[in-house]
Amino acid sequence: MRRRVRTAGALLALGVALVGCGGQQAGSAGSGPNGLSSPSGNTTAPRAAETGATATSGSTESAMSAMDMQGAAERADDMLDLTLGAIEPAVRWAHGPTTTGSCDVTRRRTVMTVVAPERRQEFLDRVESFWRERDYRIKAVNTDEEFPAVYAQAEGFGISVSVRGGGQVFFEVDSPCVRESKVAASASKPNGPSYEGVYPLPRPDVESPYWSEGAS
C-alpha cells in the first residue's frame, strides 16, 4: 500500500514538472526575458510591413487604373495650383498648351512675372523645397546659371519647373498612362490675362518688386 502511494506521488510530481516545462517552452516560442519578443517572434514583423507596402503600392496602381485622361488632367491642375500658390511673393501666370497622347496628358503653365537672373535659382529652390515637403521625389536638378531646372515625380506624375529663353519660367506636369478619354480645358483660372488662343505666349512683362529686382 505504501509503495502504491509513493508511486502515485512520484507520477503526480513528474506530471507537474512536465506541465511546467511545457509552459516554459510555450512561453519561449513567443517571448523572451521580461516579456520581450524573441528572434523567432520577430519574423512576422517584416512580413507585416511588406504587406502594408504592397497594399499601398497596390492602392496607387488601382487608382491609376481607375483614372482616365480627364481625371489625370485635373490631378495635374491640382499639382500646379498648389505649387504656384505656395510661391511668395506671388507671381503672375497663364496657361500653356495642353497636349495629349494615346493615354497621357500634359498640362503647362507659363510665368508672366519677370524673374531676374539673380533670383532664378532662389525661385527654383523654393519650388523644390515645397515639393520635398509634399514628399515628391526629386529626380534631377539642373543648376545651370542661365537655364536651371528641377524635375520631380509624385504618384506617377512627372512635374518640372525650368527657366528657358528670355529668362521665362515654365511649369509642366506629365501624367502616367491612363484610360483614354476626352480632355477639357483647365478649370483653373489664371491670375492675370488668359491669352486665350495666343501661342506662343509673350515674354514675361509683369514687374515684381522682389522677383524682378535687378532685372535689366
PDB file of C-alpha atoms in Angstrom:
ATOM      1  CA  MET A   1       0.000   0.000   0.000  1.00  0.00           C
ATOM      2  CA  ARG A   2       2.801   2.413   0.849  1.00  0.00           C
ATOM      3  CA  ARG A   3       4.547   1.548  -2.422  1.00  0.00           C
ATOM      4  CA  ARG A   4       1.389   2.393  -4.378  1.00  0.00           C
ATOM      5  CA  VAL A   5       1.062   5.750  -2.605  1.00  0.00           C
ATOM      6  CA  ARG A   6       4.715   6.556  -3.241  1.00  0.00           C
ATOM      7  CA  THR A   7       4.371   5.528  -6.897  1.00  0.00           C
ATOM      8  CA  ALA A   8       1.259   7.676  -7.323  1.00  0.00           C
ATOM      9  CA  GLY A   9       3.022  10.597  -5.639  1.00  0.00           C
ATOM     10  CA  ALA A  10       6.047  10.217  -7.915  1.00  0.00           C
ATOM     11  CA  LEU A  11       3.869  10.131 -11.029  1.00  0.00           C
ATOM     12  CA  LEU A  12       1.980  13.243  -9.840  1.00  0.00           C
ATOM     13  CA  ALA A  13       5.253  15.115  -9.245  1.00  0.00           C
ATOM     14  CA  LEU A  14       6.544  14.086 -12.669  1.00  0.00           C
ATOM     15  CA  GLY A  15       3.317  15.322 -14.296  1.00  0.00           C
ATOM     16  CA  VAL A  16       3.622  18.718 -12.580  1.00  0.00           C
ATOM     17  CA  ALA A  17       7.233  19.007 -13.734  1.00  0.00           C
ATOM     18  CA  LEU A  18       6.284  18.178 -17.315  1.00  0.00           C
ATOM     19  CA  VAL A  19       3.463  20.744 -17.283  1.00  0.00           C
ATOM     20  CA  GLY A  20       5.910  23.367 -16.003  1.00  0.00           C
ATOM     21  CA  CYS A  21       8.397  22.555 -18.768  1.00  0.00           C
ATOM     22  CA  GLY A  22       5.670  22.721 -21.378  1.00  0.00           C
ATOM     23  CA  GLY A  23       4.598  26.173 -20.120  1.00  0.00           C
ATOM     24  CA  GLN A  24       8.190  27.425 -20.289  1.00  0.00           C
ATOM     25  CA  GLN A  25       8.629  26.093 -23.836  1.00  0.00           C
ATOM     26  CA  ALA A  26       5.366  27.651 -24.972  1.00  0.00           C
ATOM     27  CA  GLY A  27       6.411  30.982 -23.486  1.00  0.00           C
ATOM     28  CA  SER A  28       9.874  30.900 -25.118  1.00  0.00           C
ATOM     29  CA  ALA A  29       8.343  30.479 -28.574  1.00  0.00           C
ATOM     30  CA  GLY A  30       6.745  33.896 -28.462  1.00  0.00           C
ATOM     31  CA  SER A  31       8.650  35.897 -25.860  1.00  0.00           C
ATOM     32  CA  GLY A  32      11.981  36.133 -24.125  1.00  0.00           C
ATOM     33  CA  PRO A  33      13.083  37.558 -20.773  1.00  0.00           C
ATOM     34  CA  ASN A  34      10.983  40.423 -19.414  1.00  0.00           C
ATOM     35  CA  GLY A  35       8.269  39.718 -21.985  1.00  0.00           C
ATOM     36  CA  LEU A  36      10.424  40.879 -24.952  1.00  0.00           C
ATOM     37  CA  SER A  37       9.921  39.156 -28.258  1.00  0.00           C
ATOM     38  CA  SER A  38      12.446  36.525 -29.173  1.00  0.00           C
ATOM     39  CA  PRO A  39      14.042  36.403 -32.657  1.00  0.00           C
ATOM     40  CA  SER A  40      11.559  33.745 -33.710  1.00  0.00           C
ATOM     41  CA  GLY A  41       8.704  36.048 -32.705  1.00  0.00           C
ATOM     42  CA  ASN A  42      10.083  38.967 -34.777  1.00  0.00           C
ATOM     43  CA  THR A  43       9.945  37.194 -38.109  1.00  0.00           C
ATOM     44  CA  THR A  44       6.337  38.232 -38.685  1.00  0.00           C
ATOM     45  CA  ALA A  45       7.010  41.990 -38.301  1.00  0.00           C
ATOM     46  CA  PRO A  46       8.891  42.454 -41.598  1.00  0.00           C
ATOM     47  CA  ARG A  47       6.218  40.439 -43.377  1.00  0.00           C
ATOM     48  CA  ALA A  48       3.529  42.710 -41.981  1.00  0.00           C
ATOM     49  CA  ALA A  49       5.496  45.767 -43.118  1.00  0.00           C
ATOM     50  CA  GLU A  50       5.974  44.274 -46.578  1.00  0.00           C
ATOM     51  CA  THR A  51       2.266  43.563 -46.783  1.00  0.00           C
ATOM     52  CA  GLY A  52       1.493  47.153 -45.871  1.00  0.00           C
ATOM     53  CA  ALA A  53       3.914  48.465 -48.506  1.00  0.00           C
ATOM     54  CA  THR A  54       2.403  46.150 -51.084  1.00  0.00           C
ATOM     55  CA  ALA A  55      -1.078  47.314 -50.156  1.00  0.00           C
ATOM     56  CA  THR A  56      -0.044  50.964 -50.540  1.00  0.00           C
ATOM     57  CA  SER A  57       1.553  50.273 -53.903  1.00  0.00           C
ATOM     58  CA  GLY A  58      -1.491  48.277 -54.927  1.00  0.00           C
ATOM     59  CA  SER A  59      -3.857  51.100 -53.965  1.00  0.00           C
ATOM     60  CA  THR A  60      -1.851  53.578 -56.081  1.00  0.00           C
ATOM     61  CA  GLU A  61      -1.912  51.230 -59.047  1.00  0.00           C
ATOM     62  CA  SER A  62      -5.640  50.711 -58.523  1.00  0.00           C
ATOM     63  CA  ALA A  63      -6.221  54.465 -58.513  1.00  0.00           C
ATOM     64  CA  MET A  64      -4.255  54.821 -61.749  1.00  0.00           C
ATOM     65  CA  SER A  65      -6.211  52.025 -63.418  1.00  0.00           C
ATOM     66  CA  ALA A  66      -9.478  53.758 -62.481  1.00  0.00           C
ATOM     67  CA  MET A  67      -8.299  57.187 -63.724  1.00  0.00           C
ATOM     68  CA  ASP A  68      -8.955  58.472 -67.223  1.00  0.00           C
ATOM     69  CA  MET A  69      -7.193  61.265 -69.104  1.00  0.00           C
ATOM     70  CA  GLN A  70      -9.650  63.898 -67.855  1.00  0.00           C
ATOM     71  CA  GLY A  71      -9.026  62.814 -64.277  1.00  0.00           C
ATOM     72  CA  ALA A  72      -5.279  62.914 -64.908  1.00  0.00           C
ATOM     73  CA  ALA A  73      -5.575  66.441 -66.307  1.00  0.00           C
ATOM     74  CA  GLU A  74      -7.457  67.548 -63.205  1.00  0.00           C
ATOM     75  CA  ARG A  75      -4.830  65.956 -60.971  1.00  0.00           C
ATOM     76  CA  ALA A  76      -2.127  67.805 -62.929  1.00  0.00           C
ATOM     77  CA  ASP A  77      -4.056  71.063 -62.441  1.00  0.00           C
ATOM     78  CA  ASP A  78      -4.181  70.436 -58.692  1.00  0.00           C
ATOM     79  CA  MET A  79      -0.420  69.908 -58.553  1.00  0.00           C
ATOM     80  CA  LEU A  80       0.206  73.126 -60.483  1.00  0.00           C
ATOM     81  CA  ASP A  81      -2.323  75.103 -58.430  1.00  0.00           C
ATOM     82  CA  LEU A  82      -0.680  74.037 -55.168  1.00  0.00           C
ATOM     83  CA  THR A  83       2.835  74.733 -56.423  1.00  0.00           C
ATOM     84  CA  LEU A  84       2.122  78.193 -57.809  1.00  0.00           C
ATOM     85  CA  GLY A  85       0.015  79.042 -54.767  1.00  0.00           C
ATOM     86  CA  ALA A  86       2.963  78.284 -52.491  1.00  0.00           C
ATOM     87  CA  ILE A  87       5.285  80.812 -54.152  1.00  0.00           C
ATOM     88  CA  GLU A  88       5.756  84.002 -52.135  1.00  0.00           C
ATOM     89  CA  PRO A  89       5.651  86.726 -53.267  1.00  0.00           C
ATOM     90  CA  ALA A  90       3.042  85.521 -55.752  1.00  0.00           C
ATOM     91  CA  VAL A  91       3.819  85.536 -59.466  1.00  0.00           C
ATOM     92  CA  ARG A  92       1.528  86.120 -62.442  1.00  0.00           C
ATOM     93  CA  TRP A  93       0.935  83.060 -64.605  1.00  0.00           C
ATOM     94  CA  ALA A  94      -1.017  81.937 -67.659  1.00  0.00           C
ATOM     95  CA  HIS A  95      -1.969  78.578 -69.133  1.00  0.00           C
ATOM     96  CA  GLY A  96       0.353  76.987 -71.637  1.00  0.00           C
ATOM     97  CA  PRO A  97      -0.911  74.493 -74.207  1.00  0.00           C
ATOM     98  CA  THR A  98      -2.392  71.168 -73.123  1.00  0.00           C
ATOM     99  CA  THR A  99      -1.205  68.212 -75.173  1.00  0.00           C
ATOM    100  CA  THR A 100      -2.442  64.612 -75.182  1.00  0.00           C
ATOM    101  CA  GLY A 101      -1.086  61.280 -76.317  1.00  0.00           C
ATOM    102  CA  SER A 102      -2.872  57.988 -76.727  1.00  0.00           C
ATOM    103  CA  CYS A 103      -3.126  57.518 -72.954  1.00  0.00           C
ATOM    104  CA  ASP A 104      -1.417  60.504 -71.300  1.00  0.00           C
ATOM    105  CA  VAL A 105      -1.873  64.249 -70.901  1.00  0.00           C
ATOM    106  CA  THR A 106       0.433  67.203 -70.255  1.00  0.00           C
ATOM    107  CA  ARG A 107      -0.602  70.456 -68.591  1.00  0.00           C
ATOM    108  CA  ARG A 108       1.609  73.551 -68.807  1.00  0.00           C
ATOM    109  CA  ARG A 109       1.778  76.957 -67.138  1.00  0.00           C
ATOM    110  CA  THR A 110       3.905  79.936 -68.050  1.00  0.00           C
ATOM    111  CA  VAL A 111       5.076  82.541 -65.554  1.00  0.00           C
ATOM    112  CA  MET A 112       4.449  86.071 -66.819  1.00  0.00           C
ATOM    113  CA  THR A 113       6.333  87.738 -63.968  1.00  0.00           C
ATOM    114  CA  VAL A 114       9.889  88.800 -64.735  1.00  0.00           C
ATOM    115  CA  VAL A 115      12.312  86.750 -62.629  1.00  0.00           C
ATOM    116  CA  ALA A 116      15.694  88.463 -62.507  1.00  0.00           C
ATOM    117  CA  PRO A 117      18.817  86.356 -63.163  1.00  0.00           C
ATOM    118  CA  GLU A 118      19.875  86.879 -59.528  1.00  0.00           C
ATOM    119  CA  ARG A 119      16.538  85.452 -58.330  1.00  0.00           C
ATOM    120  CA  ARG A 120      16.184  82.454 -60.640  1.00  0.00           C
ATOM    121  CA  GLN A 121      17.976  79.898 -58.506  1.00  0.00           C
ATOM    122  CA  GLU A 122      16.172  81.109 -55.394  1.00  0.00           C
ATOM    123  CA  PHE A 123      12.854  80.750 -57.221  1.00  0.00           C
ATOM    124  CA  LEU A 124      13.624  77.145 -58.166  1.00  0.00           C
ATOM    125  CA  ASP A 125      14.970  76.374 -54.695  1.00  0.00           C
ATOM    126  CA  ARG A 126      11.675  77.463 -53.147  1.00  0.00           C
ATOM    127  CA  VAL A 127       9.717  75.288 -55.559  1.00  0.00           C
ATOM    128  CA  GLU A 128      11.979  72.311 -54.854  1.00  0.00           C
ATOM    129  CA  SER A 129      11.605  72.799 -51.086  1.00  0.00           C
ATOM    130  CA  PHE A 130       7.823  72.817 -51.435  1.00  0.00           C
ATOM    131  CA  TRP A 131       7.894  69.619 -53.442  1.00  0.00           C
ATOM    132  CA  ARG A 132      10.130  67.937 -50.895  1.00  0.00           C
ATOM    133  CA  GLU A 133       7.757  68.965 -48.105  1.00  0.00           C
ATOM    134  CA  ARG A 134       4.982  67.172 -50.004  1.00  0.00           C
ATOM    135  CA  ASP A 135       7.181  64.070 -50.395  1.00  0.00           C
ATOM    136  CA  TYR A 136       7.688  64.495 -54.126  1.00  0.00           C
ATOM    137  CA  ARG A 137      10.687  62.512 -55.329  1.00  0.00           C
ATOM    138  CA  ILE A 138      13.294  64.852 -56.820  1.00  0.00           C
ATOM    139  CA  LYS A 139      14.625  63.097 -59.918  1.00  0.00           C
ATOM    140  CA  ALA A 140      17.073  65.672 -61.248  1.00  0.00           C
ATOM    141  CA  VAL A 141      18.302  69.216 -60.641  1.00  0.00           C
ATOM    142  CA  ASN A 142      19.967  71.338 -63.306  1.00  0.00           C
ATOM    143  CA  THR A 143      21.958  74.121 -61.671  1.00  0.00           C
ATOM    144  CA  ASP A 144      22.906  75.830 -64.928  1.00  0.00           C
ATOM    145  CA  GLU A 145      23.298  79.540 -64.244  1.00  0.00           C
ATOM    146  CA  GLU A 146      21.216  80.596 -67.242  1.00  0.00           C
ATOM    147  CA  PHE A 147      18.725  77.745 -67.649  1.00  0.00           C
ATOM    148  CA  PRO A 148      18.259  75.961 -64.288  1.00  0.00           C
ATOM    149  CA  ALA A 149      15.542  73.331 -63.844  1.00  0.00           C
ATOM    150  CA  VAL A 150      14.119  70.877 -61.299  1.00  0.00           C
ATOM    151  CA  TYR A 151      12.388  67.598 -62.177  1.00  0.00           C
ATOM    152  CA  ALA A 152      10.278  65.649 -59.685  1.00  0.00           C
ATOM    153  CA  GLN A 153       7.726  62.842 -59.531  1.00  0.00           C
ATOM    154  CA  ALA A 154       4.670  62.127 -57.398  1.00  0.00           C
ATOM    155  CA  GLU A 155       2.182  59.264 -57.722  1.00  0.00           C
ATOM    156  CA  GLY A 156       3.365  58.507 -61.241  1.00  0.00           C
ATOM    157  CA  PHE A 157       3.067  62.134 -62.390  1.00  0.00           C
ATOM    158  CA  GLY A 158       6.175  63.988 -63.531  1.00  0.00           C
ATOM    159  CA  ILE A 159       6.392  67.674 -62.654  1.00  0.00           C
ATOM    160  CA  SER A 160       9.061  70.184 -63.587  1.00  0.00           C
ATOM    161  CA  VAL A 161       9.986  73.850 -63.334  1.00  0.00           C
ATOM    162  CA  SER A 162      12.516  75.321 -65.746  1.00  0.00           C
ATOM    163  CA  VAL A 163      13.936  78.626 -66.909  1.00  0.00           C
ATOM    164  CA  ARG A 164      14.086  78.964 -70.685  1.00  0.00           C
ATOM    165  CA  GLY A 165      14.565  81.640 -73.320  1.00  0.00           C
ATOM    166  CA  GLY A 166      14.282  85.206 -72.140  1.00  0.00           C
ATOM    167  CA  GLY A 167      14.536  84.044 -68.535  1.00  0.00           C
ATOM    168  CA  GLN A 168      10.891  82.912 -68.596  1.00  0.00           C
ATOM    169  CA  VAL A 169       9.829  80.270 -66.079  1.00  0.00           C
ATOM    170  CA  PHE A 170       7.716  77.301 -67.170  1.00  0.00           C
ATOM    171  CA  PHE A 171       5.879  74.604 -65.207  1.00  0.00           C
ATOM    172  CA  GLU A 172       4.856  71.290 -66.713  1.00  0.00           C
ATOM    173  CA  VAL A 173       3.090  68.141 -65.466  1.00  0.00           C
ATOM    174  CA  ASP A 174       3.085  64.864 -67.399  1.00  0.00           C
ATOM    175  CA  SER A 175       0.591  62.169 -66.443  1.00  0.00           C
ATOM    176  CA  PRO A 176       1.202  58.423 -66.458  1.00  0.00           C
ATOM    177  CA  CYS A 177      -0.637  56.264 -68.980  1.00  0.00           C
ATOM    178  CA  VAL A 178      -4.327  56.106 -68.016  1.00  0.00           C
ATOM    179  CA  ARG A 179      -7.628  55.234 -69.672  1.00  0.00           C
ATOM    180  CA  GLU A 180      -8.243  57.134 -72.886  1.00  0.00           C
ATOM    181  CA  SER A 181     -10.849  59.896 -72.748  1.00  0.00           C
ATOM    182  CA  LYS A 182     -11.521  63.405 -73.936  1.00  0.00           C
ATOM    183  CA  VAL A 183      -9.761  66.203 -72.061  1.00  0.00           C
ATOM    184  CA  ALA A 184     -11.454  69.519 -71.312  1.00  0.00           C
ATOM    185  CA  ALA A 185      -9.702  72.839 -70.886  1.00  0.00           C
ATOM    186  CA  SER A 186      -8.383  73.537 -67.406  1.00  0.00           C
ATOM    187  CA  ALA A 187     -10.905  74.913 -64.916  1.00  0.00           C
ATOM    188  CA  SER A 188      -8.130  76.750 -63.028  1.00  0.00           C
ATOM    189  CA  LYS A 189      -8.350  80.499 -63.566  1.00  0.00           C
ATOM    190  CA  PRO A 190      -5.076  82.334 -64.274  1.00  0.00           C
ATOM    191  CA  ASN A 191      -4.331  85.291 -62.014  1.00  0.00           C
ATOM    192  CA  GLY A 192      -3.788  87.596 -64.989  1.00  0.00           C
ATOM    193  CA  PRO A 193      -4.629  87.787 -68.693  1.00  0.00           C
ATOM    194  CA  SER A 194      -5.597  84.378 -70.087  1.00  0.00           C
ATOM    195  CA  TYR A 195      -4.029  84.897 -73.531  1.00  0.00           C
ATOM    196  CA  GLU A 196      -6.652  82.510 -74.848  1.00  0.00           C
ATOM    197  CA  GLY A 197      -5.804  81.420 -78.382  1.00  0.00           C
ATOM    198  CA  VAL A 198      -2.375  83.084 -78.205  1.00  0.00           C
ATOM    199  CA  TYR A 199       0.647  80.882 -78.825  1.00  0.00           C
ATOM    200  CA  PRO A 200       3.456  81.252 -78.173  1.00  0.00           C
ATOM    201  CA  LEU A 201       2.804  83.404 -75.154  1.00  0.00           C
ATOM    202  CA  PRO A 202       4.608  86.742 -74.900  1.00  0.00           C
ATOM    203  CA  ARG A 203       7.775  87.098 -72.860  1.00  0.00           C
ATOM    204  CA  PRO A 204       7.312  87.950 -69.163  1.00  0.00           C
ATOM    205  CA  ASP A 205       6.208  91.553 -68.774  1.00  0.00           C
ATOM    206  CA  VAL A 206       4.908  91.785 -65.194  1.00  0.00           C
ATOM    207  CA  GLU A 207       7.264  93.503 -62.763  1.00  0.00           C
ATOM    208  CA  SER A 208       7.600  92.259 -59.182  1.00  0.00           C
ATOM    209  CA  PRO A 209       9.317  94.379 -56.508  1.00  0.00           C
ATOM    210  CA  TYR A 210      11.007  91.192 -55.297  1.00  0.00           C
ATOM    211  CA  TRP A 211      11.387  88.706 -58.156  1.00  0.00           C
ATOM    212  CA  SER A 212      12.214  91.328 -60.789  1.00  0.00           C
ATOM    213  CA  GLU A 213      14.699  93.269 -58.695  1.00  0.00           C
ATOM    214  CA  GLY A 214      17.880  93.864 -60.654  1.00  0.00           C
ATOM    215  CA  ALA A 215      16.419  92.693 -63.988  1.00  0.00           C
ATOM    216  CA  SER A 216      17.642  94.750 -66.940  1.00  0.00           C
TER     217      SER A 216
END
